Amino acid sequence: MEVINIHHPYKNTEIPKDDVVLVLGFFDGVHLGHQKVIETAREEADRKNVKLAVMTFNHHPSVVFQKIDHKKMKYITTVEQKVKRMEEANVDILYIVEFTSAFAGLKPQDFVDQYIVGLHAVTAVAGFDYTYGKAEIAGMSHLPGYAKERFDIIEVPKQTQGEDKISSTNIRKMMAEGNMEGANAFLGYTYELSGMVVHGDKRGRTLGFPTANIKIPQKSLLPLGGVYAVKIQVANNWYMGMAQIGYNITFEKDRPMTIEVNILDFDEDIYGEQVSVQWCHFLRKEMKFDGVEGLITQLKIDEEDTRKYFTYKGVM
């Protein structure tokens, strides 16, 4: 897959001359709804014997429009994770547009001329709720007027599970509730965070439950704080683990938030390793104990519950 970063205004020499089927969207999460849009476009590209291209943005438009503080904006998928998902979806070209105020100021007709026609789209594919400006003048129903018969248009309808729309908003809501089964069902894969193992206070070792302290990208979205049954990948091998997103409130007040994983049946030093953590099942909220004895008792219960979960699922 070819990844092309675009800063507005782009030069024509930056854009491959091949005709493409072009998919439009932000694709945070690359969830099942997004996957349906991309699969539909892949079929169209194969039918027309052209390449499949996707256009997305380096950050959410709401950051530029000051609806969300850029320091507080968290993503279900980072740009790097999005690239990986697009490659897995057999996308040929991924355009990552830097969403600036200049780009945001494009009128709908200019957007269509420069970022659909200009990218040599023979077909534009997007979800039913895609907009390229104010919704009242730049929704999918308005696109044929701006297209002026220069390209075909495919609008993919709303995707649902049960009565619920598959959307990034609903996935965020479920993650905020610790409902990883629901979030993962909408994603179509198990939610994953990647980061480096860094040094912590090593208190877990004294308790008999050594942990890997994971430093993740600042922009990654975290599930609800608490303890989870997880899978962790270390050097291409996957292990069961129990992870806590929390503040270790039993020992001190006002500690920074950490992500710590006790890797079951594992006893190696892995500082500096890049690892990936898949968030499978919420076990409990973080609890404050009167002393280490109560904490150790609970950790033993958490380990038992983690093993039971993966035995029941038959995945480890």
mmCIF file of C-alpha atoms in Angstrom:
data_model
loop_
_atom_site.group_PDB
_atom_site.id
_atom_site.type_symbol
_atom_site.label_atom_id
_atom_site.label_comp_id
_atom_site.label_asym_id
_atom_site.label_seq_id
_atom_site.Cartn_x
_atom_site.Cartn_y
_atom_site.Cartn_z
ATOM 1 C CA MET A 1 0.000 0.000 0.000
ATOM 2 C CA GLU A 2 1.214 3.476 -0.894
ATOM 3 C CA VAL A 3 0.757 6.096 1.832
ATOM 4 C CA ILE A 4 0.645 9.704 0.601
ATOM 5 C CA ASN A 5 0.554 12.625 3.033
ATOM 6 C CA ILE A 6 -1.125 15.733 1.660
ATOM 7 C CA HIS A 7 -0.883 19.317 2.861
ATOM 8 C CA HIS A 8 -3.400 21.703 1.313
ATOM 9 C CA PRO A 9 -2.948 22.999 -1.320
ATOM 10 C CA TYR A 10 -1.233 20.013 -2.885
ATOM 11 C CA LYS A 11 0.757 19.880 -6.122
ATOM 12 C CA ASN A 12 -0.596 17.764 -8.964
ATOM 13 C CA THR A 13 2.745 15.948 -9.126
ATOM 14 C CA GLU A 14 2.031 14.504 -5.654
ATOM 15 C CA ILE A 15 -1.004 12.595 -6.924
ATOM 16 C CA PRO A 16 -0.674 9.302 -8.849
ATOM 17 C CA LYS A 17 -2.185 9.587 -12.321
ATOM 18 C CA ASP A 18 -4.088 6.288 -12.129
ATOM 19 C CA ASP A 19 -7.879 6.262 -11.966
ATOM 20 C CA VAL A 20 -9.187 5.119 -8.588
ATOM 21 C CA VAL A 21 -12.280 4.252 -6.675
ATOM 22 C CA LEU A 22 -12.013 6.722 -3.786
ATOM 23 C CA VAL A 23 -13.356 6.064 -0.295
ATOM 24 C CA LEU A 24 -14.094 9.093 1.885
ATOM 25 C CA GLY A 25 -14.230 9.202 5.685
ATOM 26 C CA PHE A 26 -12.328 9.762 8.902
ATOM 27 C CA PHE A 27 -12.474 6.071 9.901
ATOM 28 C CA ASP A 28 -11.666 6.318 13.613
ATOM 29 C CA GLY A 29 -11.627 2.693 14.692
ATOM 30 C CA VAL A 30 -11.993 1.276 11.166
ATOM 31 C CA HIS A 31 -15.009 -0.537 12.642
ATOM 32 C CA LEU A 32 -17.499 -2.830 10.904
ATOM 33 C CA GLY A 33 -19.383 0.123 9.414
ATOM 34 C CA HIS A 34 -16.172 1.490 7.937
ATOM 35 C CA GLN A 35 -15.184 -1.982 6.781
ATOM 36 C CA LYS A 36 -18.463 -2.292 4.870
ATOM 37 C CA VAL A 37 -17.738 0.984 3.060
ATOM 38 C CA ILE A 38 -14.226 -0.166 2.157
ATOM 39 C CA GLU A 39 -15.406 -3.633 1.068
ATOM 40 C CA THR A 40 -18.054 -2.038 -1.163
ATOM 41 C CA ALA A 41 -15.386 0.167 -2.727
ATOM 42 C CA ARG A 42 -13.018 -2.789 -3.169
ATOM 43 C CA GLU A 43 -15.683 -4.626 -5.149
ATOM 44 C CA GLU A 44 -16.268 -1.552 -7.315
ATOM 45 C CA ALA A 45 -12.536 -1.093 -7.915
ATOM 46 C CA ASP A 46 -12.192 -4.736 -8.957
ATOM 47 C CA ARG A 47 -15.194 -4.398 -11.254
ATOM 48 C CA LYS A 48 -13.713 -1.326 -12.943
ATOM 49 C CA ASN A 49 -10.173 -2.737 -12.816
ATOM 50 C CA VAL A 50 -8.742 0.332 -11.073
ATOM 51 C CA LYS A 51 -6.936 0.926 -7.793
ATOM 52 C CA LEU A 52 -8.691 1.402 -4.463
ATOM 53 C CA ALA A 53 -7.815 4.634 -2.647
ATOM 54 C CA VAL A 54 -8.923 5.890 0.748
ATOM 55 C CA MET A 55 -8.760 9.504 1.890
ATOM 56 C CA THR A 56 -8.663 10.267 5.600
ATOM 57 C CA PHE A 57 -7.293 12.998 7.888
ATOM 58 C CA ASN A 58 -4.355 13.246 10.277
ATOM 59 C CA HIS A 59 -6.630 14.415 13.112
ATOM 60 C CA HIS A 60 -10.332 14.886 13.763
ATOM 61 C CA PRO A 61 -11.951 17.943 12.148
ATOM 62 C CA SER A 62 -13.460 18.945 15.507
ATOM 63 C CA VAL A 63 -9.956 19.873 16.681
ATOM 64 C CA VAL A 64 -9.655 22.552 13.980
ATOM 65 C CA PHE A 65 -13.195 23.762 14.579
ATOM 66 C CA GLN A 66 -12.308 24.047 18.299
ATOM 67 C CA LYS A 67 -15.124 21.779 19.400
ATOM 68 C CA ILE A 68 -12.577 19.617 21.245
ATOM 69 C CA ASP A 69 -9.268 20.667 22.811
ATOM 70 C CA HIS A 70 -6.519 18.946 20.801
ATOM 71 C CA LYS A 71 -4.822 17.966 24.078
ATOM 72 C CA LYS A 72 -7.952 16.094 25.168
ATOM 73 C CA MET A 73 -8.744 14.430 21.851
ATOM 74 C CA LYS A 74 -8.305 10.657 22.035
ATOM 75 C CA TYR A 75 -8.549 8.240 19.134
ATOM 76 C CA ILE A 76 -9.795 4.671 18.858
ATOM 77 C CA THR A 77 -7.094 4.183 16.232
ATOM 78 C CA THR A 78 -3.950 6.248 15.901
ATOM 79 C CA VAL A 79 -2.787 7.166 12.405
ATOM 80 C CA GLU A 80 -0.285 4.301 12.568
ATOM 81 C CA GLN A 81 -2.984 1.805 13.541
ATOM 82 C CA LYS A 82 -5.259 3.163 10.818
ATOM 83 C CA VAL A 83 -2.530 2.586 8.232
ATOM 84 C CA LYS A 84 -2.229 -1.020 9.415
ATOM 85 C CA ARG A 85 -5.991 -1.612 9.198
ATOM 86 C CA MET A 86 -6.176 -0.109 5.708
ATOM 87 C CA GLU A 87 -3.350 -2.309 4.518
ATOM 88 C CA GLU A 88 -5.178 -5.351 5.905
ATOM 89 C CA ALA A 89 -8.265 -4.228 3.952
ATOM 90 C CA ASN A 90 -6.308 -4.398 0.670
ATOM 91 C CA VAL A 91 -6.321 -0.645 0.064
ATOM 92 C CA ASP A 92 -3.876 0.358 -2.673
ATOM 93 C CA ILE A 93 -3.413 4.055 -1.872
ATOM 94 C CA LEU A 94 -4.023 5.809 1.452
ATOM 95 C CA TYR A 95 -4.192 9.599 1.349
ATOM 96 C CA ILE A 96 -3.683 11.219 4.760
ATOM 97 C CA VAL A 97 -4.762 14.845 4.469
ATOM 98 C CA GLU A 98 -3.514 17.322 7.057
ATOM 99 C CA PHE A 99 -6.762 18.845 8.293
ATOM 100 C CA THR A 100 -5.870 22.524 8.548
ATOM 101 C CA SER A 101 -8.003 25.658 8.707
ATOM 102 C CA ALA A 102 -7.191 26.291 5.039
ATOM 103 C CA PHE A 103 -8.445 22.821 4.083
ATOM 104 C CA ALA A 104 -11.494 23.227 6.326
ATOM 105 C CA GLY A 105 -12.340 26.481 4.534
ATOM 106 C CA LEU A 106 -12.846 24.790 1.168
ATOM 107 C CA LYS A 107 -16.308 25.276 -0.296
ATOM 108 C CA PRO A 108 -18.088 22.015 -1.169
ATOM 109 C CA GLN A 109 -17.578 22.489 -4.912
ATOM 110 C CA ASP A 110 -13.864 23.166 -4.412
ATOM 111 C CA PHE A 111 -13.525 20.080 -2.211
ATOM 112 C CA VAL A 112 -15.149 17.916 -4.873
ATOM 113 C CA ASP A 113 -13.061 19.440 -7.656
ATOM 114 C CA GLN A 114 -9.754 19.151 -5.816
ATOM 115 C CA TYR A 115 -10.153 16.088 -3.580
ATOM 116 C CA ILE A 116 -12.380 13.800 -5.604
ATOM 117 C CA VAL A 117 -11.902 14.767 -9.234
ATOM 118 C CA GLY A 118 -8.334 15.936 -8.517
ATOM 119 C CA LEU A 119 -7.485 12.514 -7.063
ATOM 120 C CA HIS A 120 -8.729 10.893 -10.311
ATOM 121 C CA ALA A 121 -11.765 9.201 -8.798
ATOM 122 C CA VAL A 122 -14.006 7.371 -11.234
ATOM 123 C CA THR A 123 -16.251 6.453 -8.302
ATOM 124 C CA ALA A 124 -16.612 8.059 -4.875
ATOM 125 C CA VAL A 125 -17.764 5.798 -2.047
ATOM 126 C CA ALA A 126 -18.839 6.971 1.410
ATOM 127 C CA GLY A 127 -21.227 6.226 4.233
ATOM 128 C CA PHE A 128 -24.703 7.728 4.225
ATOM 129 C CA ASP A 129 -23.758 10.380 6.815
ATOM 130 C CA TYR A 130 -20.490 11.577 5.255
ATOM 131 C CA THR A 131 -20.155 15.370 4.962
ATOM 132 C CA TYR A 132 -17.551 17.601 3.314
ATOM 133 C CA GLY A 133 -18.728 20.875 4.794
ATOM 134 C CA LYS A 134 -21.921 21.955 6.514
ATOM 135 C CA ALA A 135 -24.363 19.074 6.401
ATOM 136 C CA GLU A 136 -27.196 21.188 4.982
ATOM 137 C CA ILE A 137 -25.177 21.920 1.822
ATOM 138 C CA ALA A 138 -22.511 19.216 1.777
ATOM 139 C CA GLY A 139 -24.143 15.877 2.509
ATOM 140 C CA MET A 140 -24.263 12.784 0.333
ATOM 141 C CA SER A 141 -27.572 13.898 -1.196
ATOM 142 C CA HIS A 142 -25.834 17.013 -2.549
ATOM 143 C CA LEU A 143 -22.852 15.190 -4.047
ATOM 144 C CA PRO A 144 -24.395 14.447 -7.484
ATOM 145 C CA GLY A 145 -24.860 18.177 -8.047
ATOM 146 C CA TYR A 146 -21.219 18.918 -7.307
ATOM 147 C CA ALA A 147 -20.053 15.839 -9.232
ATOM 148 C CA LYS A 148 -21.533 17.103 -12.502
ATOM 149 C CA GLU A 149 -21.489 13.562 -13.894
ATOM 150 C CA ARG A 150 -17.682 13.374 -13.688
ATOM 151 C CA PHE A 151 -17.683 10.321 -11.414
ATOM 152 C CA ASP A 152 -20.070 7.712 -10.072
ATOM 153 C CA ILE A 153 -21.293 7.795 -6.483
ATOM 154 C CA ILE A 154 -21.979 4.902 -4.124
ATOM 155 C CA GLU A 155 -23.646 5.687 -0.786
ATOM 156 C CA VAL A 156 -23.369 2.899 1.777
ATOM 157 C CA PRO A 157 -26.365 2.733 4.140
ATOM 158 C CA LYS A 158 -26.262 2.689 7.930
ATOM 159 C CA GLN A 159 -24.817 -0.501 9.417
ATOM 160 C CA THR A 160 -26.373 -1.833 12.616
ATOM 161 C CA GLN A 161 -26.176 -4.646 15.138
ATOM 162 C CA GLY A 162 -29.615 -5.200 16.536
ATOM 163 C CA GLU A 163 -31.132 -1.735 16.800
ATOM 164 C CA ASP A 164 -27.836 0.057 17.414
ATOM 165 C CA LYS A 165 -25.869 1.933 14.777
ATOM 166 C CA ILE A 166 -22.293 0.746 14.392
ATOM 167 C CA SER A 167 -20.421 3.985 14.994
ATOM 168 C CA SER A 168 -17.305 5.380 16.613
ATOM 169 C CA THR A 169 -19.554 7.286 19.025
ATOM 170 C CA ASN A 170 -21.232 4.111 20.266
ATOM 171 C CA ILE A 171 -17.884 2.307 20.531
ATOM 172 C CA ARG A 172 -16.535 5.167 22.646
ATOM 173 C CA LYS A 173 -19.609 4.979 24.866
ATOM 174 C CA MET A 174 -19.209 1.237 25.417
ATOM 175 C CA MET A 175 -15.496 1.598 26.175
ATOM 176 C CA ALA A 176 -16.310 4.320 28.715
ATOM 177 C CA GLU A 177 -18.597 1.788 30.422
ATOM 178 C CA GLY A 178 -15.999 -1.017 30.313
ATOM 179 C CA ASN A 179 -18.152 -2.955 27.856
ATOM 180 C CA MET A 180 -15.301 -4.333 25.756
ATOM 181 C CA GLU A 181 -17.362 -7.229 24.395
ATOM 182 C CA GLY A 182 -19.792 -4.715 22.886
ATOM 183 C CA ALA A 183 -17.044 -2.430 21.618
ATOM 184 C CA ASN A 184 -15.139 -5.330 20.093
ATOM 185 C CA ALA A 185 -18.296 -6.633 18.419
ATOM 186 C CA PHE A 186 -18.750 -3.257 16.714
ATOM 187 C CA LEU A 187 -15.070 -3.001 15.817
ATOM 188 C CA GLY A 188 -14.961 -6.460 14.297
ATOM 189 C CA TYR A 189 -11.685 -7.138 16.120
ATOM 190 C CA THR A 190 -10.354 -6.918 19.675
ATOM 191 C CA TYR A 191 -9.414 -3.393 20.740
ATOM 192 C CA GLU A 192 -5.658 -3.063 20.873
ATOM 193 C CA LEU A 193 -3.188 -0.598 22.362
ATOM 194 C CA SER A 194 0.528 -0.678 21.645
ATOM 195 C CA GLY A 195 3.356 0.847 23.630
ATOM 196 C CA MET A 196 6.711 0.423 25.302
ATOM 197 C CA VAL A 197 7.396 -1.368 28.569
ATOM 198 C CA VAL A 198 8.944 1.193 30.925
ATOM 199 C CA HIS A 199 10.187 1.108 34.504
ATOM 200 C CA GLY A 200 7.619 1.528 37.276
ATOM 201 C CA ASP A 201 7.948 1.332 41.053
ATOM 202 C CA LYS A 202 8.320 -2.502 40.889
ATOM 203 C CA ARG A 203 5.851 -2.907 43.772
ATOM 204 C CA GLY A 204 4.095 -5.752 41.959
ATOM 205 C CA ARG A 205 7.145 -7.957 42.398
ATOM 206 C CA THR A 206 6.977 -7.605 46.178
ATOM 207 C CA LEU A 207 3.326 -8.709 46.030
ATOM 208 C CA GLY A 208 4.052 -11.762 43.898
ATOM 209 C CA PHE A 209 2.373 -10.174 40.864
ATOM 210 C CA PRO A 210 5.068 -8.464 38.774
ATOM 211 C CA THR A 211 3.678 -6.116 36.149
ATOM 212 C CA ALA A 212 4.798 -4.616 32.864
ATOM 213 C CA ASN A 213 4.213 -0.865 32.945
ATOM 214 C CA ILE A 214 3.055 0.133 29.439
ATOM 215 C CA LYS A 215 3.570 3.634 28.062
ATOM 216 C CA ILE A 216 1.081 4.173 25.238
ATOM 217 C CA PRO A 217 0.678 7.048 22.752
ATOM 218 C CA GLN A 218 -0.884 10.098 24.394
ATOM 219 C CA LYS A 219 -3.685 10.268 21.816
ATOM 220 C CA SER A 220 -4.897 6.668 22.307
ATOM 221 C CA LEU A 221 -8.351 6.172 23.829
ATOM 222 C CA LEU A 222 -8.417 4.165 27.054
ATOM 223 C CA PRO A 223 -11.318 2.054 28.291
ATOM 224 C CA LEU A 224 -12.927 2.702 31.683
ATOM 225 C CA GLY A 225 -10.402 2.526 34.508
ATOM 226 C CA GLY A 226 -10.231 -0.805 36.284
ATOM 227 C CA VAL A 227 -8.977 -4.356 35.918
ATOM 228 C CA TYR A 228 -9.302 -6.341 32.679
ATOM 229 C CA ALA A 229 -8.593 -9.769 31.249
ATOM 230 C CA VAL A 230 -6.233 -9.029 28.356
ATOM 231 C CA LYS A 231 -3.962 -10.662 25.843
ATOM 232 C CA ILE A 232 -0.482 -9.227 25.466
ATOM 233 C CA GLN A 233 1.941 -9.757 22.615
ATOM 234 C CA VAL A 234 5.627 -9.903 23.512
ATOM 235 C CA ALA A 235 8.141 -10.675 20.734
ATOM 236 C CA ASN A 236 5.446 -12.170 18.450
ATOM 237 C CA ASN A 237 4.053 -14.446 21.183
ATOM 238 C CA TRP A 238 0.682 -13.903 22.856
ATOM 239 C CA TYR A 239 0.060 -14.432 26.584
ATOM 240 C CA MET A 240 -2.860 -14.143 28.971
ATOM 241 C CA GLY A 241 -2.709 -11.233 31.333
ATOM 242 C CA MET A 242 -4.638 -9.134 33.781
ATOM 243 C CA ALA A 243 -4.265 -5.401 33.333
ATOM 244 C CA GLN A 244 -5.127 -2.409 35.436
ATOM 245 C CA ILE A 245 -5.786 1.100 34.226
ATOM 246 C CA GLY A 246 -5.573 3.110 37.425
ATOM 247 C CA TYR A 247 -3.698 5.011 40.092
ATOM 248 C CA ASN A 248 -2.623 2.348 42.623
ATOM 249 C CA ILE A 249 -4.724 4.145 45.224
ATOM 250 C CA THR A 250 -3.999 1.565 47.927
ATOM 251 C CA PHE A 251 -0.476 2.919 48.372
ATOM 252 C CA GLU A 252 -0.513 6.659 47.737
ATOM 253 C CA LYS A 253 -2.764 9.566 46.840
ATOM 254 C CA ASP A 254 -2.377 11.641 43.683
ATOM 255 C CA ARG A 255 -0.336 9.066 41.777
ATOM 256 C CA PRO A 256 -0.208 9.338 37.970
ATOM 257 C CA MET A 257 -2.398 7.004 35.976
ATOM 258 C CA THR A 258 -0.621 3.860 34.788
ATOM 259 C CA ILE A 259 -1.358 0.853 32.605
ATOM 260 C CA GLU A 260 0.123 -2.256 34.179
ATOM 261 C CA VAL A 261 -0.137 -5.832 32.959
ATOM 262 C CA ASN A 262 0.581 -8.934 35.014
ATOM 263 C CA ILE A 263 1.495 -11.492 32.352
ATOM 264 C CA LEU A 264 0.406 -14.954 33.406
ATOM 265 C CA ASP A 265 2.870 -17.838 33.164
ATOM 266 C CA PHE A 266 5.658 -15.433 32.198
ATOM 267 C CA ASP A 267 8.863 -14.467 33.991
ATOM 268 C CA GLU A 268 11.178 -12.351 31.852
ATOM 269 C CA ASP A 269 12.493 -8.797 31.972
ATOM 270 C CA ILE A 270 11.047 -6.964 28.980
ATOM 271 C CA TYR A 271 11.903 -3.316 29.633
ATOM 272 C CA GLY A 272 12.151 -1.417 26.363
ATOM 273 C CA GLU A 273 10.076 -3.969 24.447
ATOM 274 C CA GLN A 274 7.264 -2.787 22.195
ATOM 275 C CA VAL A 275 4.141 -4.749 23.149
ATOM 276 C CA SER A 276 0.499 -4.843 22.113
ATOM 277 C CA VAL A 277 -2.370 -5.300 24.565
ATOM 278 C CA GLN A 278 -5.816 -6.551 23.502
ATOM 279 C CA TRP A 279 -8.634 -5.564 25.862
ATOM 280 C CA CYS A 280 -11.029 -8.493 26.162
ATOM 281 C CA HIS A 281 -13.122 -8.354 29.331
ATOM 282 C CA PHE A 282 -13.743 -5.960 32.235
ATOM 283 C CA LEU A 283 -13.279 -7.679 35.592
ATOM 284 C CA ARG A 284 -13.790 -4.927 38.171
ATOM 285 C CA LYS A 285 -13.206 -1.292 39.052
ATOM 286 C CA GLU A 286 -10.054 -0.190 40.858
ATOM 287 C CA MET A 287 -10.405 -0.697 44.625
ATOM 288 C CA LYS A 288 -8.636 0.763 47.655
ATOM 289 C CA PHE A 289 -7.520 -1.792 50.239
ATOM 290 C CA ASP A 290 -6.547 -1.256 53.873
ATOM 291 C CA GLY A 291 -3.326 -3.194 53.386
ATOM 292 C CA VAL A 292 -1.368 -5.435 51.070
ATOM 293 C CA GLU A 293 -3.029 -8.622 52.376
ATOM 294 C CA GLY A 294 -6.407 -7.586 51.033
ATOM 295 C CA LEU A 295 -4.884 -6.511 47.724
ATOM 296 C CA ILE A 296 -3.031 -9.828 47.309
ATOM 297 C CA THR A 297 -6.230 -11.759 48.046
ATOM 298 C CA GLN A 298 -8.056 -9.770 45.366
ATOM 299 C CA LEU A 299 -5.255 -10.199 42.834
ATOM 300 C CA LYS A 300 -5.487 -13.973 43.296
ATOM 301 C CA ILE A 301 -9.213 -13.740 42.578
ATOM 302 C CA ASP A 302 -8.498 -11.580 39.497
ATOM 303 C CA GLU A 303 -6.019 -14.160 38.223
ATOM 304 C CA GLU A 304 -8.525 -16.962 38.705
ATOM 305 C CA ASP A 305 -11.231 -14.940 36.937
ATOM 306 C CA THR A 306 -8.853 -14.172 34.064
ATOM 307 C CA ARG A 307 -7.969 -17.837 33.587
ATOM 308 C CA LYS A 308 -11.655 -18.800 33.749
ATOM 309 C CA TYR A 309 -12.511 -16.172 31.130
ATOM 310 C CA PHE A 310 -9.951 -17.390 28.609
ATOM 311 C CA THR A 311 -10.757 -21.054 29.330
ATOM 312 C CA TYR A 312 -14.448 -20.311 28.694
ATOM 313 C CA LYS A 313 -13.626 -18.464 25.489
ATOM 314 C CA GLY A 314 -11.237 -21.202 24.445
ATOM 315 C CA VAL A 315 -8.824 -18.665 22.966
ATOM 316 C CA MET A 316 -5.629 -19.418 24.934
#
